[in-house]
């Protein structure tokens, strides 16, 4: 019999286990079950009052049970549990159990009393007005007797209402919470009461952050010269200053260090910027006007050169212009410069790409004959003008117009050279063992640079001055060259790839792109013996008002 009894008991256990498995399966105890949570698990309610407990997460089909419904009753509706404390002897306790459809359970401890002391979660606050995250506080009534009111505590004879805070009490009766927002410098004392006259006090101190003040708030910033600089000093605020709105990046760029902002012009125009600080204050909008200033030119002489590289082009429009030009491989091209040559020099660099395609001075006795050469890869292209192609000490407009559709032997049409709007023929020497089908603006020696005033070694100085340079991916006509030589008149010029006006208005290490496109390509300034970017002193600039081009 003992063996039979044991067998019978084991069978019941097995059936019970199977039953549990079936129930779990039916209830769907899967990985997606959500933990049951409520916002309050320990609550005090004045007898005769009701309180709401919010279900924060769970799985629905909620059931609520009070362990002692003579102390507190409980009802569930949607995602809320309503508790009501019944009137009886002072100080009573009960437990309320909440379960969901997956039999998850939470326990809510309830204490009731005929009379509670009025207690708050916190009674002293320091707020910072206008500082997001630090300008508001929430006060929760920890215990009390319902029927709550919140107002300003005033001594007898006081009538003024503090204006440093705002009170939000709309949900006070339902949630037993209220909010305080600091809006101005000052302090206030709040008085909280319940229906039994119990009173508690809250002291609020509001600190208003200092406004950000700068020495440019009234007059803004005015810079004479496209690449001029100006300093803006921050004279008031809360430290840890940063640029909030940096304005139009095509017109200026900003540097901030400590209490000083450096405004660096990029091109003529008007924009603005704002500053923020450690207390999230925002400065006035500071207007920046970049004016053209007096027109200048750069006197490169024998000391300086300039260079650029199309691989350095930046901006939103780079991908589009690369696609349009087949990665800067041009079948049509125009190079332009406005320059003045003050002395001749052996292979002086007018503009070009050393070892690939370069316009330079002649070789005979330090270019004594004032000739110009166009030389290609491995000297397989060599074209040279006659003597006197340019005059010393006079400003001139030089343009090289290349049309790769022309045959190599038609070199005066394939590679047209213009000086002051007149074509200068390659009539001294020509060798055309190479036939360019395209000009790659990223090819050549010197790392693929395009340079003026320096190439290959330390001797190919321009020996002159420079006002402007342009590169086009079209063949410009002689009429267009003449009409736009000293000032680009066309509002939307077709095919303008890059343009530099050597009039930055300040000592600088580079010249900004003046194309006014959705991309930028700077022209770097270097010394005659190094490609390293170097500062070009202000005293080396000249007055471009003196420039006159002798067009017929």
XYZ file of C-alpha atoms in Angstrom:
552
model
C 0.000 0.000 0.000
C 2.840 2.327 0.759
C 4.177 1.865 -2.777
C 0.763 2.526 -4.308
C 0.299 5.697 -2.353
C 3.652 7.018 -3.488
C 2.798 6.188 -7.073
C -0.521 7.968 -6.836
C 1.127 11.065 -5.331
C 3.795 11.182 -8.049
C 1.073 10.961 -10.704
C -0.705 13.951 -9.212
C 2.534 15.907 -9.283
C 3.035 15.001 -12.913
C -0.506 16.073 -13.787
C -0.021 19.282 -11.877
C 3.195 19.990 -13.772
C 1.483 19.326 -17.084
C -1.362 21.614 -16.082
C 1.072 24.438 -15.268
C 2.788 24.039 -18.610
C -0.552 24.234 -20.409
C -1.557 27.331 -18.514
C 1.746 29.028 -19.297
C 1.309 28.175 -22.910
C -2.243 29.519 -22.970
C -1.174 32.678 -21.192
C 1.622 33.183 -23.677
C 4.537 33.688 -21.258
C 6.938 34.854 -23.958
C 9.894 37.221 -24.161
C 7.574 40.126 -24.959
C 5.955 40.167 -21.495
C 6.230 43.659 -20.014
C 7.140 44.187 -16.367
C 4.235 45.437 -14.246
C 5.060 48.826 -12.713
C 3.130 51.595 -10.903
C 4.146 55.123 -9.958
C 3.485 54.706 -6.201
C 4.014 51.634 -4.020
C 3.767 53.353 -0.630
C 0.976 55.882 -0.131
C -0.736 57.783 2.681
C -4.370 58.819 2.371
C -6.465 60.921 4.707
C -9.578 59.001 5.709
C -12.456 59.927 3.446
C -10.103 60.921 0.587
C -9.268 59.225 -2.685
C -5.931 58.842 -4.449
C -4.945 57.696 -7.908
C -2.068 55.299 -8.638
C -0.963 55.181 -12.274
C 0.004 51.946 -13.990
C 3.234 52.744 -15.841
C 3.617 49.438 -17.669
C 2.043 45.992 -17.764
C 0.125 43.552 -19.920
C -3.518 44.530 -19.456
C -6.504 42.702 -17.924
C -5.662 44.227 -14.561
C -7.230 43.030 -11.321
C -6.923 44.925 -8.036
C -7.682 43.555 -4.541
C -7.522 45.250 -1.142
C -6.330 43.012 1.663
C -8.616 44.936 4.051
C -11.502 46.649 2.362
C -12.559 48.150 5.705
C -9.415 50.299 5.560
C -9.170 51.038 1.849
C -11.156 50.118 -1.235
C -9.594 49.753 -4.660
C -10.917 49.944 -8.209
C -9.059 49.672 -11.502
C -10.107 51.528 -14.614
C -7.862 51.437 -17.687
C -4.339 52.256 -16.518
C -5.310 53.807 -13.177
C -6.067 52.420 -9.729
C -8.430 54.468 -7.541
C -7.922 54.072 -3.806
C -10.368 55.357 -1.183
C -9.524 55.487 2.521
C -12.534 54.675 4.725
C -13.250 56.516 7.968
C -12.395 54.494 11.065
C -9.918 54.561 13.916
C -6.944 56.862 13.386
C -3.947 55.245 11.698
C -4.802 52.069 9.851
C -2.930 50.116 7.187
C -3.729 47.769 4.369
C -2.085 46.278 1.290
C -3.518 46.550 -2.219
C -2.469 43.945 -4.787
C -2.493 44.650 -8.539
C -2.055 41.805 -11.056
C -2.080 41.597 -14.849
C -3.044 38.825 -17.270
C 0.334 37.128 -16.883
C -0.124 36.958 -13.105
C 2.548 39.563 -12.482
C 1.838 41.332 -9.202
C 2.803 44.540 -7.460
C 2.054 45.473 -3.863
C 0.901 48.953 -2.803
C 1.210 49.758 0.915
C -1.572 52.101 2.085
C -1.601 54.009 5.373
C -4.722 55.924 6.369
C -5.344 58.329 9.196
C -8.057 60.634 10.419
C -5.482 63.377 10.527
C -2.065 63.563 8.848
C 0.625 66.128 9.374
C 1.165 68.106 6.153
C 4.514 67.032 4.779
C 6.117 67.984 1.472
C 8.776 66.275 -0.602
C 11.010 69.379 -0.397
C 10.680 72.813 1.168
C 13.699 74.762 -0.192
C 14.507 75.328 -3.850
C 17.036 77.350 -5.829
C 15.972 77.862 -9.431
C 17.756 79.500 -12.374
C 15.406 81.440 -14.580
C 15.718 81.017 -18.352
C 17.955 77.978 -17.898
C 16.238 74.945 -19.375
C 16.278 72.060 -16.931
C 17.138 74.273 -13.959
C 14.256 76.749 -13.938
C 11.472 74.411 -12.716
C 10.792 72.206 -9.694
C 8.032 69.825 -8.639
C 6.663 69.618 -5.095
C 4.834 66.482 -4.007
C 2.571 66.404 -0.973
C 3.892 63.437 0.944
C 1.153 63.371 3.606
C -1.853 65.593 4.230
C -5.603 65.700 4.539
C -6.826 66.692 1.066
C -8.437 69.891 -0.106
C -5.042 71.455 -0.800
C -4.359 75.073 -1.727
C -1.078 76.764 -2.642
C -0.462 80.494 -2.474
C 2.078 83.135 -1.524
C 2.812 83.564 2.173
C 2.581 87.226 3.097
C 3.133 88.947 6.387
C 0.457 91.274 7.717
C 0.345 94.476 5.714
C 2.098 93.006 2.673
C 0.210 93.389 -0.603
C 2.815 92.915 -3.299
C 2.819 89.521 -4.954
C 6.271 88.197 -5.878
C 6.823 88.173 -9.632
C 9.880 85.934 -9.652
C 7.982 82.636 -10.019
C 4.986 81.092 -11.726
C 2.823 78.432 -10.024
C 1.157 75.521 -11.819
C -1.511 73.915 -9.616
C -4.045 72.651 -12.164
C -3.557 68.992 -11.215
C -2.998 69.597 -7.491
C -6.121 67.833 -6.176
C -5.776 64.882 -8.507
C -2.026 64.268 -8.252
C -1.151 66.055 -5.006
C 1.708 67.720 -6.893
C 2.390 71.244 -8.093
C 5.135 72.889 -10.136
C 7.150 76.056 -9.628
C 8.924 77.918 -12.424
C 11.505 80.624 -11.809
C 11.091 83.529 -14.220
C 13.070 86.417 -12.675
C 15.591 87.252 -9.996
C 14.069 87.185 -6.499
C 12.643 85.011 -3.727
C 9.216 83.906 -2.578
C 7.657 81.900 0.227
C 4.757 79.625 -0.610
C 2.080 78.485 1.787
C 0.478 75.054 1.344
C -2.710 74.254 3.296
C -5.078 71.310 3.546
C -8.751 71.127 4.535
C -7.909 70.685 8.211
C -5.832 73.825 8.323
C -2.500 72.053 8.379
C 0.181 74.328 6.859
C 3.590 73.818 5.268
C 5.932 76.362 3.697
C 8.169 76.312 0.631
C 10.990 78.808 0.160
C 12.029 79.523 -3.435
C 15.101 81.496 -4.440
C 15.397 82.415 -8.111
C 18.715 83.370 -9.620
C 18.549 85.061 -12.990
C 21.643 84.307 -15.082
C 23.546 87.312 -16.321
C 22.643 88.297 -19.872
C 25.370 87.906 -22.469
C 26.726 91.325 -23.359
C 29.339 92.155 -25.982
C 31.017 95.326 -27.152
C 29.300 94.829 -30.530
C 25.689 94.651 -29.294
C 24.803 98.158 -30.414
C 26.851 98.786 -33.554
C 27.588 95.291 -34.803
C 30.794 94.506 -36.651
C 32.020 96.239 -39.789
C 35.053 94.914 -41.641
C 36.640 96.794 -44.511
C 38.127 94.205 -46.807
C 36.741 90.852 -47.868
C 39.164 88.896 -45.675
C 39.566 91.435 -42.912
C 39.315 90.505 -39.244
C 37.628 91.993 -36.199
C 37.466 91.126 -32.506
C 34.257 90.989 -30.458
C 34.768 91.046 -26.702
C 32.232 89.408 -24.367
C 31.806 91.772 -21.417
C 29.039 89.977 -19.505
C 27.604 86.493 -19.161
C 28.005 83.186 -17.394
C 31.187 81.704 -18.864
C 31.829 78.700 -21.105
C 30.955 80.687 -24.207
C 30.185 78.994 -27.515
C 28.955 80.090 -30.918
C 25.262 79.235 -31.214
C 24.386 80.487 -34.704
C 27.463 80.975 -36.870
C 25.714 82.857 -39.664
C 26.520 82.528 -43.361
C 29.693 80.451 -43.694
C 30.290 81.863 -47.171
C 30.596 85.385 -45.782
C 32.548 84.816 -42.571
C 33.977 82.273 -40.199
C 34.280 82.596 -36.436
C 36.823 81.612 -33.808
C 36.076 81.862 -30.088
C 38.591 81.681 -27.292
C 37.634 82.574 -23.754
C 35.805 85.909 -23.812
C 36.810 86.886 -27.331
C 35.328 86.110 -30.730
C 37.402 86.650 -33.862
C 35.347 87.404 -36.959
C 37.196 86.535 -40.172
C 35.752 87.771 -43.434
C 35.502 85.517 -46.454
C 33.676 87.630 -48.969
C 31.626 90.807 -49.176
C 28.157 90.540 -47.635
C 26.041 90.854 -44.489
C 25.339 88.129 -41.945
C 25.079 87.726 -38.165
C 25.887 85.388 -35.284
C 24.849 84.640 -31.705
C 26.651 83.340 -28.627
C 25.474 81.065 -25.826
C 26.986 80.273 -22.414
C 27.005 77.852 -19.470
C 23.496 78.966 -18.408
C 22.078 78.605 -21.923
C 21.699 82.344 -22.288
C 21.694 83.691 -25.835
C 23.278 86.945 -26.880
C 21.709 89.555 -29.080
C 22.081 88.865 -32.773
C 25.360 90.507 -33.729
C 25.316 91.871 -37.275
C 28.448 91.581 -39.392
C 28.977 93.702 -42.510
C 31.883 92.735 -44.748
C 32.646 95.656 -47.040
C 34.873 95.471 -50.114
C 37.280 98.093 -48.822
C 39.735 99.768 -51.142
C 40.684 97.503 -54.069
C 44.144 95.971 -53.745
C 46.665 93.900 -55.614
C 49.411 91.609 -54.334
C 52.986 92.556 -55.089
C 54.529 89.078 -55.379
C 57.897 90.317 -56.650
C 60.644 87.708 -56.357
C 59.555 86.675 -52.849
C 56.073 85.150 -53.072
C 53.956 82.838 -55.158
C 50.398 81.487 -54.985
C 48.968 78.047 -55.682
C 45.811 75.975 -55.543
C 44.805 72.362 -56.070
C 41.413 71.295 -57.364
C 41.557 68.256 -55.100
C 41.063 70.672 -52.168
C 37.723 71.979 -53.392
C 35.054 71.775 -50.663
C 31.325 72.445 -50.369
C 27.937 70.984 -51.244
C 28.414 71.490 -54.965
C 31.718 69.628 -55.341
C 30.180 66.328 -56.476
C 28.068 68.065 -59.113
C 30.956 70.096 -60.553
C 33.184 67.002 -60.613
C 30.538 65.128 -62.559
C 30.060 68.055 -64.938
C 33.785 68.367 -65.641
C 34.697 64.660 -65.593
C 36.752 65.159 -62.412
C 38.259 68.424 -63.666
C 39.407 67.012 -67.007
C 38.552 69.816 -69.400
C 38.160 69.676 -73.143
C 37.704 73.437 -73.190
C 39.439 75.821 -70.827
C 40.247 79.476 -70.274
C 42.885 80.832 -67.900
C 42.866 84.546 -67.099
C 45.060 86.792 -64.984
C 45.325 90.517 -64.454
C 48.980 91.071 -63.735
C 51.928 93.455 -63.971
C 55.448 92.266 -64.771
C 58.129 94.542 -63.345
C 61.219 92.679 -64.541
C 62.038 89.682 -66.648
C 63.178 86.374 -65.210
C 64.136 82.948 -66.522
C 60.981 80.809 -66.890
C 58.941 83.229 -64.788
C 55.650 81.483 -63.961
C 52.562 83.256 -65.320
C 50.195 80.390 -64.552
C 50.167 76.659 -64.912
C 51.004 73.112 -63.910
C 54.721 72.315 -63.927
C 55.671 69.279 -66.004
C 52.205 69.057 -67.539
C 50.817 72.324 -68.932
C 52.293 75.687 -67.986
C 52.384 79.257 -69.316
C 55.731 80.833 -68.472
C 58.431 83.252 -69.596
C 61.157 82.435 -72.074
C 64.629 81.026 -71.438
C 66.854 83.377 -73.449
C 69.069 85.502 -71.165
C 66.577 85.562 -68.307
C 63.715 86.238 -70.738
C 65.353 89.416 -71.890
C 63.183 89.314 -75.013
C 59.925 89.373 -72.946
C 58.630 86.183 -74.538
C 55.945 83.762 -73.321
C 55.982 79.985 -73.624
C 53.367 77.263 -73.345
C 55.035 73.983 -72.394
C 53.460 70.531 -72.009
C 54.386 67.099 -70.682
C 58.042 66.204 -71.251
C 58.445 69.345 -73.388
C 56.547 67.529 -76.138
C 54.472 70.666 -76.449
C 56.544 73.850 -76.800
C 55.067 77.044 -78.157
C 56.887 80.382 -77.912
C 55.862 83.909 -78.868
C 58.095 86.421 -80.513
C 59.898 89.121 -78.555
C 57.945 91.862 -76.808
C 54.866 89.800 -75.941
C 54.351 92.031 -72.885
C 55.559 95.337 -71.502
C 57.346 95.832 -68.207
C 55.802 97.903 -65.444
C 52.337 98.016 -67.031
C 49.180 96.188 -66.057
C 47.870 93.661 -68.550
C 45.164 91.058 -68.965
C 46.487 87.644 -70.023
C 44.149 84.919 -71.270
C 44.920 81.428 -72.535
C 41.945 79.828 -74.330
C 42.294 76.093 -74.995
C 40.054 74.099 -77.335
C 41.045 70.437 -77.365
C 38.804 69.708 -80.361
C 41.338 71.442 -82.608
C 44.173 69.504 -84.186
C 47.654 69.621 -82.678
C 49.114 71.324 -85.714
C 46.475 74.055 -85.562
C 48.242 75.296 -82.439
C 47.352 78.987 -82.807
C 43.665 77.998 -82.675
C 43.980 75.155 -80.200
C 45.949 77.304 -77.710
C 44.942 80.938 -78.189
C 46.989 83.457 -76.204
C 45.562 86.934 -75.643
C 47.278 89.946 -74.070
C 44.956 92.884 -73.467
C 42.365 91.391 -75.801
C 44.724 90.903 -78.753
C 45.835 87.481 -79.864
C 49.566 86.882 -79.633
C 50.720 84.199 -82.050
C 53.151 81.386 -81.300
C 55.429 82.470 -84.094
C 58.938 82.073 -82.651
C 59.014 78.323 -82.044
C 56.606 75.425 -82.004
C 56.781 71.713 -81.232
C 53.544 69.730 -81.043
C 54.516 66.122 -80.406
C 51.661 65.769 -77.963
C 48.005 66.365 -78.768
C 45.966 67.179 -75.676
C 42.449 65.760 -75.809
C 41.765 67.171 -72.364
C 43.516 69.199 -69.676
C 43.566 67.494 -66.276
C 43.562 70.209 -63.617
C 44.808 67.729 -60.986
C 47.743 66.345 -63.002
C 51.362 67.424 -63.230
C 54.410 67.849 -61.060
C 54.455 69.844 -57.809
C 51.737 67.501 -56.554
C 49.263 68.608 -59.215
C 49.206 72.247 -58.094
C 48.240 75.164 -60.299
C 50.626 77.981 -59.465
C 51.544 81.571 -60.222
C 54.971 82.948 -59.347
C 56.507 79.598 -58.386
C 57.115 76.250 -60.073
C 59.536 73.350 -59.710
C 62.546 75.150 -58.194
C 63.325 78.401 -56.364
C 64.059 80.610 -59.402
C 60.884 80.989 -61.418
C 59.525 84.125 -59.741
C 56.777 86.133 -61.373
C 58.716 89.345 -60.685
C 55.505 91.305 -60.649
C 52.067 91.879 -59.139
C 48.723 90.102 -59.297
C 45.183 91.477 -59.156
C 42.900 88.619 -60.258
C 42.909 85.083 -61.659
C 40.122 82.966 -63.155
C 39.761 79.430 -64.470
C 36.892 78.460 -66.789
C 35.734 75.159 -68.297
C 34.613 76.895 -71.499
C 36.352 78.794 -74.263
C 35.739 82.497 -73.625
C 35.396 84.719 -76.674
C 37.579 87.762 -77.208
C 34.509 89.937 -76.695
C 33.856 88.311 -73.317
C 37.492 88.684 -72.338
C 37.501 92.403 -73.083
C 34.135 93.147 -71.475
C 35.024 91.406 -68.215
C 38.767 91.931 -67.936
C 38.880 94.232 -64.897
C 35.467 93.436 -63.406
C 33.246 90.431 -64.012
C 30.060 91.944 -65.394
C 28.093 88.745 -65.965
C 25.669 87.927 -63.165
C 25.646 84.172 -63.804
C 28.766 83.428 -65.837
C 28.643 80.070 -67.574
C 31.616 77.798 -66.960
C 33.398 79.779 -64.237
C 35.201 77.145 -62.163
C 37.263 79.335 -59.853
C 38.048 82.998 -59.323
C 40.402 84.795 -56.971
C 40.560 88.536 -56.353
C 43.849 89.320 -54.650
C 42.355 92.042 -52.466
C 41.723 90.418 -49.070
C 42.035 93.678 -47.130
C 44.235 92.124 -44.459
C 47.447 90.236 -43.927
C 46.622 86.637 -44.831
C 47.988 83.220 -45.754
C 45.377 82.499 -48.429
C 42.886 84.144 -50.770
C 39.256 83.062 -50.736
C 37.395 81.789 -53.784
C 35.263 84.596 -55.253
C 33.236 82.371 -57.586
C 30.125 82.722 -55.382
C 29.189 79.101 -56.075
C 28.150 76.281 -53.750
C 31.774 75.197 -53.428
C 35.058 76.866 -52.492
C 38.667 76.568 -53.600
C 41.215 78.718 -51.786
C 44.445 80.041 -53.282
C 47.380 79.551 -50.919
C 50.218 82.032 -50.510
C 53.772 80.726 -50.277
C 57.370 81.966 -50.374
C 59.492 81.582 -53.508
C 61.352 78.594 -52.030
C 58.587 76.594 -50.323
C 55.022 75.482 -50.905
C 54.224 75.961 -47.215
C 51.434 78.466 -46.627
C 52.872 81.733 -45.340
C 51.565 85.119 -44.250
C 51.520 87.869 -46.867
C 52.180 91.184 -45.096
C 49.752 94.053 -45.443
C 52.459 96.435 -46.646
C 53.007 94.295 -49.761
C 49.520 95.108 -51.046
C 49.078 97.967 -53.499
C 46.228 100.253 -54.527
C 44.315 98.631 -57.387
C 42.657 101.927 -58.289
C 45.764 102.646 -60.341
C 45.146 99.689 -62.662
C 44.344 100.664 -66.238
C 44.303 98.078 -69.014
C 45.153 99.432 -72.482
C 42.393 97.815 -74.538
C 41.905 99.129 -78.057
